[in-house]
Amino acid sequence: MMNDLLHSQPGWYNAAVFFVMGAVLLLVVLGFVTYAILAERKVLGFIQLRPGPNRVGGKLGLLQTVADVFKLLIKEDTIPKLADKPLFILAPVLAFSPAFMVLAVMPFTEHVQFADLGVGLLYYVGISGISTIGILIGGWASNNKYSLLGGMRAAAQMISYEIPLVISVVGVILFAGSLNLTDIVEGQKNVAYIFLSPIGFFVFLIASIAELNRTPFDLPEAESELVAGYHVEYSGFRFAFFMLSEYVYLFAMASLTTVLFLGGWNPIPFLEFIPGAVWFALKFSIVVFFMIWIRGTLPRLRADQLMEFAWKVLLPLALLNIFLSAAVKELFLK
């Protein structure tokens, strides 16, 4: 569908179609964010033996997140007197925009993908790194020592965990022989890469949680130490943008995990009659639930433990995974 438009002559019709499709994707993502937050609060409530939201929108609290977002949007938007105003305003946009841009190359089904790039995986890695700049700028421009510390922690953490994250997918690239995300899914028709590269999957999953600044790697937002970290001076819709960025990245990272290691829309043998979109949604939901479960189970790491884990545990494992993946390809996938 999108490929025909890409190869046709550019014009107002094409521009309108791309705009509408982008708007539809944005609405889908916003719907996910709304109910992912509700699901997270419900799951955490279940883990902690409490009901979670159960007032706004009936006993299930279906409209609780909508009410919270509305409250944020009508709050006064304040800018500290001594803040660097242009950068303070720009930071939330820099944090959010890459989170949405990376979805352009994500193949959700065999026919639903916005841009089938030959280097889609490389595009994802390159664009997602821009969010670090937005977070660091937000921490620095606020002119608050706690927000600056939060921004510096975020930059150190995201750079450190980006390295094992990228190295862990080298095995996937070896198996598929391509950086194209659709080709990677097609290469898993017989066996998902989680079985060929379990170490790579482990490293990728843990590093992705750290990239999302989620527990137990949430030091940039440590309320007990930094009173909310890099966005402590933000309020209203600018604060909402930072929160939106975090959950859109949750959507993107769970989708990428599904594509790289869980076979994307490929079905389990003997269940081919179930549509590919259902398989993708099921695998995606399992990854999201795991990330929520981790938040309700593990305590926050200390800063020294966080950095040591990246450089002394995940990085050696990621490098070992390259050699093991090469051996598997040579011995079993010729």
mmCIF file of C-alpha atoms in Angstrom:
data_model
loop_
_atom_site.group_PDB
_atom_site.id
_atom_site.type_symbol
_atom_site.label_atom_id
_atom_site.label_comp_id
_atom_site.label_asym_id
_atom_site.label_seq_id
_atom_site.Cartn_x
_atom_site.Cartn_y
_atom_site.Cartn_z
ATOM 1 C CA MET A 1 0.000 0.000 0.000
ATOM 2 C CA MET A 2 2.652 2.518 1.052
ATOM 3 C CA ASN A 3 5.181 1.206 -1.485
ATOM 4 C CA ASP A 4 2.919 2.188 -4.411
ATOM 5 C CA LEU A 5 2.737 5.728 -3.056
ATOM 6 C CA LEU A 6 6.496 5.884 -2.553
ATOM 7 C CA HIS A 7 7.164 5.003 -6.198
ATOM 8 C CA SER A 8 4.501 7.327 -7.636
ATOM 9 C CA GLN A 9 5.050 10.989 -8.537
ATOM 10 C CA PRO A 10 5.072 13.346 -5.523
ATOM 11 C CA GLY A 11 2.065 15.644 -5.260
ATOM 12 C CA TRP A 12 -0.623 17.031 -2.976
ATOM 13 C CA TYR A 13 -2.503 13.724 -2.979
ATOM 14 C CA ASN A 14 0.544 11.810 -1.753
ATOM 15 C CA ALA A 15 1.262 14.452 0.876
ATOM 16 C CA ALA A 16 -2.330 14.299 2.113
ATOM 17 C CA VAL A 17 -2.293 10.492 2.307
ATOM 18 C CA PHE A 18 0.972 10.446 4.261
ATOM 19 C CA PHE A 19 -0.330 13.145 6.607
ATOM 20 C CA VAL A 20 -3.552 11.256 7.291
ATOM 21 C CA MET A 21 -1.719 7.948 7.830
ATOM 22 C CA GLY A 22 0.694 9.646 10.235
ATOM 23 C CA ALA A 23 -2.235 11.180 12.114
ATOM 24 C CA VAL A 24 -3.917 7.767 12.362
ATOM 25 C CA LEU A 25 -0.708 6.220 13.747
ATOM 26 C CA LEU A 26 -0.423 9.061 16.266
ATOM 27 C CA LEU A 27 -3.990 8.419 17.443
ATOM 28 C CA VAL A 28 -3.254 4.697 17.795
ATOM 29 C CA VAL A 29 -0.119 5.452 19.806
ATOM 30 C CA LEU A 30 -1.950 7.954 22.024
ATOM 31 C CA GLY A 31 -4.630 5.319 22.654
ATOM 32 C CA PHE A 32 -1.922 2.849 23.601
ATOM 33 C CA VAL A 33 -0.260 5.359 25.946
ATOM 34 C CA THR A 34 -3.584 6.142 27.632
ATOM 35 C CA TYR A 35 -4.399 2.552 28.443
ATOM 36 C CA ALA A 36 -0.798 1.383 28.952
ATOM 37 C CA ILE A 37 -0.615 3.817 31.864
ATOM 38 C CA LEU A 38 -3.909 2.467 33.204
ATOM 39 C CA ALA A 39 -2.732 -1.129 32.714
ATOM 40 C CA GLU A 40 0.535 -0.342 34.494
ATOM 41 C CA ARG A 41 -1.299 1.138 37.473
ATOM 42 C CA LYS A 42 -3.663 -1.853 37.585
ATOM 43 C CA VAL A 43 -0.845 -4.425 37.381
ATOM 44 C CA LEU A 44 1.208 -2.595 40.017
ATOM 45 C CA GLY A 45 -1.901 -2.448 42.189
ATOM 46 C CA PHE A 46 -2.392 -6.208 41.785
ATOM 47 C CA ILE A 47 1.249 -6.887 42.688
ATOM 48 C CA GLN A 48 0.946 -4.659 45.769
ATOM 49 C CA LEU A 49 -2.463 -6.113 46.824
ATOM 50 C CA ARG A 50 -4.509 -2.971 46.146
ATOM 51 C CA PRO A 51 -7.224 -2.241 43.546
ATOM 52 C CA GLY A 52 -5.571 0.544 41.548
ATOM 53 C CA PRO A 53 -7.714 3.221 39.805
ATOM 54 C CA ASN A 54 -11.397 2.367 40.368
ATOM 55 C CA ARG A 55 -13.347 5.643 40.448
ATOM 56 C CA VAL A 56 -13.179 7.649 37.206
ATOM 57 C CA GLY A 57 -14.812 5.630 34.421
ATOM 58 C CA GLY A 58 -16.448 2.940 36.546
ATOM 59 C CA LYS A 59 -14.948 0.239 38.736
ATOM 60 C CA LEU A 60 -12.185 -0.424 36.193
ATOM 61 C CA GLY A 61 -11.138 3.240 36.152
ATOM 62 C CA LEU A 62 -11.212 3.329 32.352
ATOM 63 C CA LEU A 63 -11.168 7.146 32.211
ATOM 64 C CA GLN A 64 -8.627 7.754 34.981
ATOM 65 C CA THR A 65 -5.723 8.397 32.586
ATOM 66 C CA VAL A 66 -7.928 10.647 30.434
ATOM 67 C CA ALA A 67 -8.741 12.703 33.535
ATOM 68 C CA ASP A 68 -5.053 12.880 34.520
ATOM 69 C CA VAL A 69 -4.037 14.055 31.037
ATOM 70 C CA PHE A 70 -6.805 16.673 31.022
ATOM 71 C CA LYS A 71 -5.591 17.916 34.396
ATOM 72 C CA LEU A 72 -2.046 18.277 33.017
ATOM 73 C CA LEU A 73 -3.215 20.127 29.915
ATOM 74 C CA ILE A 74 -5.154 22.773 31.867
ATOM 75 C CA LYS A 75 -2.380 23.354 34.416
ATOM 76 C CA GLU A 76 -0.425 26.597 34.260
ATOM 77 C CA ASP A 77 2.679 26.315 32.080
ATOM 78 C CA THR A 78 5.494 27.876 34.108
ATOM 79 C CA ILE A 79 9.039 28.695 33.019
ATOM 80 C CA PRO A 80 11.655 29.426 35.727
ATOM 81 C CA LYS A 81 12.874 33.025 35.700
ATOM 82 C CA LEU A 82 16.553 32.076 35.245
ATOM 83 C CA ALA A 83 15.959 29.225 32.808
ATOM 84 C CA ASP A 84 17.315 29.271 29.246
ATOM 85 C CA LYS A 85 13.889 29.891 27.747
ATOM 86 C CA PRO A 86 14.420 28.804 24.076
ATOM 87 C CA LEU A 87 16.115 25.537 25.095
ATOM 88 C CA PHE A 88 13.622 24.964 27.923
ATOM 89 C CA ILE A 89 10.800 25.106 25.358
ATOM 90 C CA LEU A 90 12.666 23.018 22.760
ATOM 91 C CA ALA A 91 13.691 20.137 25.076
ATOM 92 C CA PRO A 92 10.296 18.337 25.352
ATOM 93 C CA VAL A 93 9.920 18.433 21.561
ATOM 94 C CA LEU A 94 13.416 16.962 21.085
ATOM 95 C CA ALA A 95 12.597 14.230 23.588
ATOM 96 C CA PHE A 96 9.261 13.287 22.016
ATOM 97 C CA SER A 97 9.773 13.667 18.244
ATOM 98 C CA PRO A 98 12.329 10.823 17.805
ATOM 99 C CA ALA A 99 10.069 8.481 19.809
ATOM 100 C CA PHE A 100 7.362 8.928 17.181
ATOM 101 C CA MET A 101 9.723 9.079 14.178
ATOM 102 C CA VAL A 102 11.168 5.605 14.800
ATOM 103 C CA LEU A 103 7.706 4.065 14.342
ATOM 104 C CA ALA A 104 7.889 4.918 10.631
ATOM 105 C CA VAL A 105 10.059 1.857 9.921
ATOM 106 C CA MET A 106 8.245 -0.570 12.224
ATOM 107 C CA PRO A 107 6.522 -3.428 10.322
ATOM 108 C CA PHE A 108 3.417 -4.232 12.385
ATOM 109 C CA THR A 109 2.121 -6.755 9.860
ATOM 110 C CA GLU A 110 3.077 -7.942 6.400
ATOM 111 C CA HIS A 111 1.180 -5.026 4.862
ATOM 112 C CA VAL A 112 1.234 -2.310 7.561
ATOM 113 C CA GLN A 113 4.489 -0.366 7.472
ATOM 114 C CA PHE A 114 5.076 3.285 6.664
ATOM 115 C CA ALA A 115 8.647 3.208 5.345
ATOM 116 C CA ASP A 116 10.330 -0.015 4.259
ATOM 117 C CA LEU A 117 13.941 1.197 4.601
ATOM 118 C CA GLY A 118 16.793 -1.118 3.721
ATOM 119 C CA VAL A 119 18.574 0.063 6.871
ATOM 120 C CA GLY A 120 15.499 0.289 9.102
ATOM 121 C CA LEU A 121 17.292 -1.064 12.186
ATOM 122 C CA LEU A 122 20.116 1.441 11.756
ATOM 123 C CA TYR A 123 17.532 4.225 11.347
ATOM 124 C CA TYR A 124 15.858 3.207 14.610
ATOM 125 C CA VAL A 125 19.126 3.223 16.565
ATOM 126 C CA GLY A 126 20.279 6.527 15.090
ATOM 127 C CA ILE A 127 17.043 8.458 15.564
ATOM 128 C CA SER A 128 16.261 7.147 19.054
ATOM 129 C CA GLY A 129 19.570 8.511 20.341
ATOM 130 C CA ILE A 130 18.374 12.086 19.721
ATOM 131 C CA SER A 131 16.029 11.849 22.719
ATOM 132 C CA THR A 132 19.072 11.799 25.004
ATOM 133 C CA ILE A 133 19.928 15.289 23.759
ATOM 134 C CA GLY A 134 16.406 16.498 24.573
ATOM 135 C CA ILE A 135 16.597 15.116 28.111
ATOM 136 C CA LEU A 136 20.043 16.602 28.727
ATOM 137 C CA ILE A 137 18.977 19.988 27.343
ATOM 138 C CA GLY A 138 15.842 19.945 29.523
ATOM 139 C CA GLY A 139 17.933 19.239 32.619
ATOM 140 C CA TRP A 140 20.475 21.957 31.837
ATOM 141 C CA ALA A 141 18.061 24.650 30.612
ATOM 142 C CA SER A 142 15.962 24.451 33.809
ATOM 143 C CA ASN A 143 18.820 26.044 35.803
ATOM 144 C CA ASN A 144 18.138 23.663 38.690
ATOM 145 C CA LYS A 145 20.884 21.527 40.208
ATOM 146 C CA TYR A 146 18.595 18.525 40.644
ATOM 147 C CA SER A 147 17.372 18.648 37.039
ATOM 148 C CA LEU A 148 20.971 19.015 35.818
ATOM 149 C CA LEU A 149 22.014 15.940 37.814
ATOM 150 C CA GLY A 150 19.046 14.053 36.369
ATOM 151 C CA GLY A 151 20.003 15.083 32.826
ATOM 152 C CA MET A 152 23.632 14.043 33.349
ATOM 153 C CA ARG A 153 22.552 10.694 34.783
ATOM 154 C CA ALA A 154 20.246 10.145 31.823
ATOM 155 C CA ALA A 155 23.009 10.923 29.315
ATOM 156 C CA ALA A 156 25.536 8.639 31.051
ATOM 157 C CA GLN A 157 23.014 5.821 31.407
ATOM 158 C CA MET A 158 21.605 5.978 27.885
ATOM 159 C CA ILE A 159 25.046 6.173 26.252
ATOM 160 C CA SER A 160 26.345 3.276 28.376
ATOM 161 C CA TYR A 161 23.392 0.975 27.688
ATOM 162 C CA GLU A 162 23.129 1.943 24.018
ATOM 163 C CA ILE A 163 26.387 0.090 23.353
ATOM 164 C CA PRO A 164 25.315 -3.401 24.563
ATOM 165 C CA LEU A 165 21.856 -2.768 23.079
ATOM 166 C CA VAL A 166 23.286 -2.259 19.590
ATOM 167 C CA ILE A 167 25.884 -5.028 19.869
ATOM 168 C CA SER A 168 23.227 -7.506 21.052
ATOM 169 C CA VAL A 169 21.383 -7.288 17.708
ATOM 170 C CA VAL A 170 24.475 -8.123 15.638
ATOM 171 C CA GLY A 171 23.497 -11.793 15.919
ATOM 172 C CA VAL A 172 20.058 -11.015 14.479
ATOM 173 C CA ILE A 173 21.690 -9.177 11.579
ATOM 174 C CA LEU A 174 23.962 -12.186 10.980
ATOM 175 C CA PHE A 175 21.009 -14.594 10.879
ATOM 176 C CA ALA A 176 18.837 -12.407 8.630
ATOM 177 C CA GLY A 177 21.661 -11.049 6.485
ATOM 178 C CA SER A 178 19.915 -7.689 6.428
ATOM 179 C CA LEU A 179 19.225 -4.480 8.371
ATOM 180 C CA ASN A 180 15.712 -4.353 6.920
ATOM 181 C CA LEU A 181 13.144 -5.051 9.643
ATOM 182 C CA THR A 182 10.739 -6.805 7.263
ATOM 183 C CA ASP A 183 13.521 -9.136 6.102
ATOM 184 C CA ILE A 184 14.352 -9.875 9.746
ATOM 185 C CA VAL A 185 10.743 -10.941 10.412
ATOM 186 C CA GLU A 186 10.652 -13.018 7.208
ATOM 187 C CA GLY A 187 13.842 -14.771 8.337
ATOM 188 C CA GLN A 188 11.995 -16.073 11.418
ATOM 189 C CA LYS A 189 9.326 -18.076 9.589
ATOM 190 C CA ASN A 190 10.908 -21.357 10.700
ATOM 191 C CA VAL A 191 12.387 -20.381 14.059
ATOM 192 C CA ALA A 192 12.301 -17.164 16.112
ATOM 193 C CA TYR A 193 15.694 -15.616 16.805
ATOM 194 C CA ILE A 194 15.078 -15.746 20.570
ATOM 195 C CA PHE A 195 15.890 -19.475 20.311
ATOM 196 C CA LEU A 196 19.005 -18.932 18.175
ATOM 197 C CA SER A 197 20.284 -16.006 20.256
ATOM 198 C CA PRO A 198 18.928 -16.220 23.822
ATOM 199 C CA ILE A 199 21.874 -14.271 25.237
ATOM 200 C CA GLY A 200 21.319 -11.507 22.684
ATOM 201 C CA PHE A 201 17.636 -11.391 23.631
ATOM 202 C CA PHE A 202 18.474 -11.151 27.343
ATOM 203 C CA VAL A 203 20.982 -8.332 26.801
ATOM 204 C CA PHE A 204 18.647 -6.471 24.431
ATOM 205 C CA LEU A 205 15.675 -6.694 26.797
ATOM 206 C CA ILE A 206 17.600 -5.516 29.872
ATOM 207 C CA ALA A 207 19.363 -2.722 27.960
ATOM 208 C CA SER A 208 16.049 -1.570 26.463
ATOM 209 C CA ILE A 209 14.555 -1.211 29.958
ATOM 210 C CA ALA A 210 17.546 0.950 30.894
ATOM 211 C CA GLU A 211 17.119 2.998 27.702
ATOM 212 C CA LEU A 212 13.507 3.650 28.718
ATOM 213 C CA ASN A 213 14.630 4.910 32.169
ATOM 214 C CA ARG A 214 12.271 2.408 33.781
ATOM 215 C CA THR A 215 12.715 0.643 37.136
ATOM 216 C CA PRO A 216 15.198 -0.657 38.207
ATOM 217 C CA PHE A 217 17.150 1.778 35.995
ATOM 218 C CA ASP A 218 15.130 4.927 36.780
ATOM 219 C CA LEU A 219 17.931 6.956 38.363
ATOM 220 C CA PRO A 220 17.382 9.985 36.061
ATOM 221 C CA GLU A 221 13.893 10.338 37.606
ATOM 222 C CA ALA A 222 14.701 9.190 41.158
ATOM 223 C CA GLU A 223 12.096 11.011 43.258
ATOM 224 C CA SER A 224 13.793 10.164 46.563
ATOM 225 C CA GLU A 225 17.068 11.730 45.414
ATOM 226 C CA LEU A 226 16.337 14.249 42.659
ATOM 227 C CA VAL A 227 12.688 15.267 43.273
ATOM 228 C CA ALA A 228 11.693 13.957 39.783
ATOM 229 C CA GLY A 229 15.015 14.496 38.018
ATOM 230 C CA TYR A 230 15.491 16.222 34.680
ATOM 231 C CA HIS A 231 11.861 17.398 34.329
ATOM 232 C CA VAL A 232 11.436 18.734 37.883
ATOM 233 C CA GLU A 233 10.892 22.316 36.639
ATOM 234 C CA TYR A 234 8.391 21.344 33.932
ATOM 235 C CA SER A 235 4.640 21.600 34.347
ATOM 236 C CA GLY A 236 1.492 21.368 32.273
ATOM 237 C CA PHE A 237 1.687 20.112 28.701
ATOM 238 C CA ARG A 238 5.506 20.293 28.543
ATOM 239 C CA PHE A 239 5.720 17.818 31.426
ATOM 240 C CA ALA A 240 3.097 15.729 29.614
ATOM 241 C CA PHE A 241 5.389 15.642 26.564
ATOM 242 C CA PHE A 242 8.185 14.046 28.583
ATOM 243 C CA MET A 243 5.788 11.446 29.980
ATOM 244 C CA LEU A 244 4.347 10.847 26.517
ATOM 245 C CA SER A 245 7.857 10.328 25.149
ATOM 246 C CA GLU A 246 8.558 7.632 27.749
ATOM 247 C CA TYR A 247 5.441 5.625 26.923
ATOM 248 C CA VAL A 248 5.749 6.051 23.151
ATOM 249 C CA TYR A 249 9.258 4.603 23.498
ATOM 250 C CA LEU A 250 7.727 1.738 25.480
ATOM 251 C CA PHE A 251 5.463 1.128 22.468
ATOM 252 C CA ALA A 252 8.393 1.384 20.044
ATOM 253 C CA MET A 253 10.803 -0.768 22.052
ATOM 254 C CA ALA A 254 8.223 -3.515 22.664
ATOM 255 C CA SER A 255 7.474 -3.485 18.918
ATOM 256 C CA LEU A 256 11.180 -3.699 18.057
ATOM 257 C CA THR A 257 11.688 -6.595 20.498
ATOM 258 C CA THR A 258 8.772 -8.416 18.864
ATOM 259 C CA VAL A 259 10.227 -7.849 15.388
ATOM 260 C CA LEU A 260 13.840 -8.751 16.182
ATOM 261 C CA PHE A 261 13.461 -11.761 18.455
ATOM 262 C CA LEU A 262 9.849 -12.985 18.640
ATOM 263 C CA GLY A 263 9.091 -13.404 14.951
ATOM 264 C CA GLY A 264 6.857 -10.353 14.484
ATOM 265 C CA TRP A 265 3.568 -11.400 12.904
ATOM 266 C CA ASN A 266 4.716 -14.977 12.185
ATOM 267 C CA PRO A 267 2.356 -17.532 13.781
ATOM 268 C CA ILE A 268 3.148 -20.559 15.896
ATOM 269 C CA PRO A 269 3.030 -23.746 13.745
ATOM 270 C CA PHE A 270 -0.449 -25.244 13.328
ATOM 271 C CA LEU A 271 -2.075 -21.909 14.258
ATOM 272 C CA GLU A 272 -1.597 -20.161 10.917
ATOM 273 C CA PHE A 273 -5.328 -19.421 10.680
ATOM 274 C CA ILE A 274 -4.946 -16.680 13.316
ATOM 275 C CA PRO A 275 -4.188 -13.323 11.590
ATOM 276 C CA GLY A 276 -0.640 -11.951 11.766
ATOM 277 C CA ALA A 277 -1.827 -8.735 13.428
ATOM 278 C CA VAL A 278 -3.175 -10.793 16.346
ATOM 279 C CA TRP A 279 0.151 -12.589 16.763
ATOM 280 C CA PHE A 280 2.057 -9.310 16.723
ATOM 281 C CA ALA A 281 -0.312 -7.764 19.297
ATOM 282 C CA LEU A 282 -0.044 -10.836 21.557
ATOM 283 C CA LYS A 283 3.769 -10.933 21.525
ATOM 284 C CA PHE A 284 3.902 -7.147 21.914
ATOM 285 C CA SER A 285 1.582 -7.303 24.945
ATOM 286 C CA ILE A 286 3.748 -9.945 26.639
ATOM 287 C CA VAL A 287 6.810 -7.701 26.333
ATOM 288 C CA VAL A 288 4.916 -4.685 27.706
ATOM 289 C CA PHE A 289 3.585 -6.747 30.619
ATOM 290 C CA PHE A 290 7.107 -7.966 31.415
ATOM 291 C CA MET A 291 8.406 -4.388 31.612
ATOM 292 C CA ILE A 292 5.532 -3.417 33.917
ATOM 293 C CA TRP A 293 6.088 -6.520 36.071
ATOM 294 C CA ILE A 294 9.784 -5.669 36.441
ATOM 295 C CA ARG A 295 8.814 -2.216 37.729
ATOM 296 C CA GLY A 296 6.633 -3.714 40.448
ATOM 297 C CA THR A 297 9.209 -6.337 41.461
ATOM 298 C CA LEU A 298 12.753 -4.950 41.543
ATOM 299 C CA PRO A 299 14.247 -2.096 43.606
ATOM 300 C CA ARG A 300 16.218 0.754 42.058
ATOM 301 C CA LEU A 301 19.939 0.155 41.518
ATOM 302 C CA ARG A 302 22.621 2.444 42.906
ATOM 303 C CA ALA A 303 24.447 4.601 40.358
ATOM 304 C CA ASP A 304 27.683 2.593 40.646
ATOM 305 C CA GLN A 305 25.785 -0.712 40.265
ATOM 306 C CA LEU A 306 24.001 0.657 37.216
ATOM 307 C CA MET A 307 27.210 1.573 35.384
ATOM 308 C CA GLU A 308 29.089 -1.565 36.430
ATOM 309 C CA PHE A 309 26.239 -3.757 35.192
ATOM 310 C CA ALA A 310 26.387 -2.120 31.763
ATOM 311 C CA TRP A 311 30.153 -2.284 31.284
ATOM 312 C CA LYS A 312 31.090 -5.427 33.244
ATOM 313 C CA VAL A 313 28.090 -7.674 32.581
ATOM 314 C CA LEU A 314 26.001 -6.677 29.563
ATOM 315 C CA LEU A 315 28.858 -5.564 27.285
ATOM 316 C CA PRO A 316 30.907 -8.814 27.673
ATOM 317 C CA LEU A 317 27.726 -10.862 27.185
ATOM 318 C CA ALA A 318 26.865 -8.879 24.047
ATOM 319 C CA LEU A 319 30.361 -9.486 22.637
ATOM 320 C CA LEU A 320 30.129 -13.201 23.514
ATOM 321 C CA ASN A 321 26.783 -13.315 21.726
ATOM 322 C CA ILE A 322 28.434 -12.224 18.462
ATOM 323 C CA PHE A 323 30.796 -15.219 18.493
ATOM 324 C CA LEU A 324 28.056 -17.651 19.502
ATOM 325 C CA SER A 325 25.717 -16.298 16.803
ATOM 326 C CA ALA A 326 28.454 -16.659 14.172
ATOM 327 C CA ALA A 327 29.011 -20.265 15.289
ATOM 328 C CA VAL A 328 25.266 -21.031 15.141
ATOM 329 C CA LYS A 329 25.018 -19.546 11.656
ATOM 330 C CA GLU A 330 28.045 -21.462 10.426
ATOM 331 C CA LEU A 331 26.995 -24.809 11.898
ATOM 332 C CA PHE A 332 23.208 -24.817 11.546
ATOM 333 C CA LEU A 333 22.038 -22.135 9.105
ATOM 334 C CA LYS A 334 24.183 -22.745 6.030
#
